């Protein structure tokens, strides 16, 4: 997300808890991106991942969902949780304010191998 949008464009992230079933995982990250002083564009990244004996298979999609006043976005994200039919729980909110250092600190929380491993599209049926 940082590579595609540019870390300087990202104001805040909502990282929803992933759904995990066996070796498969599905997740959602929503980003508010600077548009103007009072408005933020909302971009979502959905992913599914599966670790097999051949490596990590990842299918990720990003979409622009629209824009909203920045002070309304927390309520919008609360609504996502309330409307969900899945027991996802509340998202973790990460304030980045366009800072490259804040982005690097966030990435440091994750296993570096996730960013180095050769990742390919969804696994093929055998």
mmCIF file of C-alpha atoms in Angstrom:
data_model
loop_
_atom_site.group_PDB
_atom_site.id
_atom_site.type_symbol
_atom_site.label_atom_id
_atom_site.label_comp_id
_atom_site.label_asym_id
_atom_site.label_seq_id
_atom_site.Cartn_x
_atom_site.Cartn_y
_atom_site.Cartn_z
ATOM 1 C CA UNK A 1 0.000 0.000 0.000
ATOM 2 C CA UNK A 2 2.822 2.366 0.871
ATOM 3 C CA UNK A 3 4.595 1.660 -2.423
ATOM 4 C CA UNK A 4 1.507 2.184 -4.549
ATOM 5 C CA UNK A 5 0.105 5.230 -2.774
ATOM 6 C CA UNK A 6 3.331 6.753 -1.476
ATOM 7 C CA UNK A 7 3.797 6.943 2.275
ATOM 8 C CA UNK A 8 3.521 10.735 2.182
ATOM 9 C CA UNK A 9 -0.080 10.395 0.954
ATOM 10 C CA UNK A 10 -1.296 8.216 3.845
ATOM 11 C CA UNK A 11 -2.775 9.989 6.845
ATOM 12 C CA UNK A 12 -4.143 7.051 8.830
ATOM 13 C CA UNK A 13 -4.618 3.280 8.545
ATOM 14 C CA UNK A 14 -7.296 1.005 9.951
ATOM 15 C CA UNK A 15 -5.887 -2.515 10.106
ATOM 16 C CA UNK A 16 -8.734 -4.955 10.623
ATOM 17 C CA UNK A 17 -7.958 -8.209 12.450
ATOM 18 C CA UNK A 18 -7.409 -10.978 9.894
ATOM 19 C CA UNK A 19 -9.613 -14.022 9.609
ATOM 20 C CA UNK A 20 -7.451 -17.130 9.862
ATOM 21 C CA UNK A 21 -8.497 -20.663 8.969
ATOM 22 C CA UNK A 22 -5.718 -23.218 8.888
ATOM 23 C CA UNK A 23 -2.964 -21.948 6.602
ATOM 24 C CA UNK A 24 -5.227 -19.358 4.961
ATOM 25 C CA UNK A 25 -5.750 -15.762 5.989
ATOM 26 C CA UNK A 26 -7.993 -12.951 4.747
ATOM 27 C CA UNK A 27 -7.671 -9.328 5.733
ATOM 28 C CA UNK A 28 -8.597 -5.728 5.104
ATOM 29 C CA UNK A 29 -6.676 -2.491 5.539
ATOM 30 C CA UNK A 30 -8.336 0.878 4.976
ATOM 31 C CA UNK A 31 -6.290 4.020 4.419
ATOM 32 C CA UNK A 32 -7.287 7.651 4.589
ATOM 33 C CA UNK A 33 -5.190 9.598 2.118
ATOM 34 C CA UNK A 34 -4.674 13.342 1.989
ATOM 35 C CA UNK A 35 -6.976 15.009 -0.530
ATOM 36 C CA UNK A 36 -7.323 18.524 0.835
ATOM 37 C CA UNK A 37 -7.280 20.056 4.310
ATOM 38 C CA UNK A 38 -10.639 18.641 5.438
ATOM 39 C CA UNK A 39 -11.228 15.700 3.092
ATOM 40 C CA UNK A 40 -9.568 12.302 2.821
ATOM 41 C CA UNK A 41 -9.748 9.726 0.041
ATOM 42 C CA UNK A 42 -10.536 6.239 1.344
ATOM 43 C CA UNK A 43 -8.536 3.396 -0.191
ATOM 44 C CA UNK A 44 -8.999 -0.241 0.818
ATOM 45 C CA UNK A 45 -6.650 -3.162 0.355
ATOM 46 C CA UNK A 46 -8.131 -6.646 0.656
ATOM 47 C CA UNK A 47 -5.946 -9.700 0.662
ATOM 48 C CA UNK A 48 -6.042 -13.454 0.921
ATOM 49 C CA UNK A 49 -2.905 -15.407 1.668
ATOM 50 C CA UNK A 50 -1.991 -19.071 1.932
ATOM 51 C CA UNK A 51 1.296 -20.597 2.979
ATOM 52 C CA UNK A 52 2.051 -23.904 1.274
ATOM 53 C CA UNK A 53 5.143 -26.021 0.867
ATOM 54 C CA UNK A 54 5.906 -23.953 -2.239
ATOM 55 C CA UNK A 55 5.849 -20.580 -0.482
ATOM 56 C CA UNK A 56 3.470 -17.786 0.340
ATOM 57 C CA UNK A 57 0.676 -17.181 -2.147
ATOM 58 C CA UNK A 58 -0.903 -13.759 -1.991
ATOM 59 C CA UNK A 59 -3.838 -12.229 -3.800
ATOM 60 C CA UNK A 60 -4.279 -8.520 -3.007
ATOM 61 C CA UNK A 61 -6.570 -5.892 -4.470
ATOM 62 C CA UNK A 62 -6.735 -2.162 -3.841
ATOM 63 C CA UNK A 63 -9.745 0.031 -4.537
ATOM 64 C CA UNK A 64 -10.636 3.679 -4.070
ATOM 65 C CA UNK A 65 -13.911 3.739 -2.145
ATOM 66 C CA UNK A 66 -14.614 7.480 -2.168
ATOM 67 C CA UNK A 67 -13.871 10.466 0.029
ATOM 68 C CA UNK A 68 -15.187 11.918 3.268
ATOM 69 C CA UNK A 69 -14.412 14.628 5.791
ATOM 70 C CA UNK A 70 -11.470 13.393 7.856
ATOM 71 C CA UNK A 71 -13.343 13.738 11.153
ATOM 72 C CA UNK A 72 -16.096 11.343 9.984
ATOM 73 C CA UNK A 73 -13.837 8.455 9.042
ATOM 74 C CA UNK A 74 -13.650 6.891 12.536
ATOM 75 C CA UNK A 75 -17.464 6.562 12.512
ATOM 76 C CA UNK A 76 -17.353 5.127 9.006
ATOM 77 C CA UNK A 77 -14.904 2.443 10.156
ATOM 78 C CA UNK A 78 -17.046 1.691 13.224
ATOM 79 C CA UNK A 79 -19.925 1.157 10.797
ATOM 80 C CA UNK A 80 -17.855 -1.344 8.806
ATOM 81 C CA UNK A 81 -17.418 -3.409 11.976
ATOM 82 C CA UNK A 82 -21.086 -3.085 12.967
ATOM 83 C CA UNK A 83 -22.331 -4.198 9.525
ATOM 84 C CA UNK A 84 -19.916 -7.085 9.152
ATOM 85 C CA UNK A 85 -21.414 -10.549 9.340
ATOM 86 C CA UNK A 86 -18.001 -11.882 10.336
ATOM 87 C CA UNK A 87 -16.544 -11.696 13.850
ATOM 88 C CA UNK A 88 -13.648 -9.450 12.872
ATOM 89 C CA UNK A 89 -13.399 -7.169 15.881
ATOM 90 C CA UNK A 90 -12.313 -3.557 15.871
ATOM 91 C CA UNK A 91 -9.478 -2.369 13.656
ATOM 92 C CA UNK A 92 -6.161 -1.114 14.926
ATOM 93 C CA UNK A 93 -5.802 2.572 14.070
ATOM 94 C CA UNK A 94 -2.325 3.707 13.024
ATOM 95 C CA UNK A 95 -1.618 7.434 12.683
ATOM 96 C CA UNK A 96 1.003 7.986 9.977
ATOM 97 C CA UNK A 97 0.418 11.631 9.013
ATOM 98 C CA UNK A 98 2.375 11.048 5.801
ATOM 99 C CA UNK A 99 5.542 10.197 7.705
ATOM 100 C CA UNK A 100 8.078 7.797 6.211
ATOM 101 C CA UNK A 101 9.498 7.124 9.688
ATOM 102 C CA UNK A 102 6.060 6.146 11.055
ATOM 103 C CA UNK A 103 5.599 3.822 8.056
ATOM 104 C CA UNK A 104 8.996 2.200 8.675
ATOM 105 C CA UNK A 105 8.136 1.706 12.361
ATOM 106 C CA UNK A 106 4.893 -0.015 11.366
ATOM 107 C CA UNK A 107 6.682 -2.355 8.954
ATOM 108 C CA UNK A 108 9.246 -3.179 11.669
ATOM 109 C CA UNK A 109 6.421 -4.792 13.663
ATOM 110 C CA UNK A 110 6.095 -7.524 11.034
ATOM 111 C CA UNK A 111 8.396 -10.388 10.122
ATOM 112 C CA UNK A 112 10.865 -9.010 7.570
ATOM 113 C CA UNK A 113 10.721 -12.322 5.664
ATOM 114 C CA UNK A 114 7.178 -11.441 4.595
ATOM 115 C CA UNK A 115 8.593 -8.595 2.544
ATOM 116 C CA UNK A 116 11.559 -10.544 1.127
ATOM 117 C CA UNK A 117 9.913 -13.826 0.216
ATOM 118 C CA UNK A 118 8.965 -14.450 -3.396
ATOM 119 C CA UNK A 119 5.212 -14.008 -3.329
ATOM 120 C CA UNK A 120 3.035 -15.122 -6.211
ATOM 121 C CA UNK A 121 -0.672 -15.098 -7.011
ATOM 122 C CA UNK A 122 -3.248 -17.538 -5.661
ATOM 123 C CA UNK A 123 -2.266 -21.230 -5.508
ATOM 124 C CA UNK A 124 -3.290 -23.310 -8.489
ATOM 125 C CA UNK A 125 -5.621 -26.268 -7.975
ATOM 126 C CA UNK A 126 -3.794 -29.589 -8.223
#
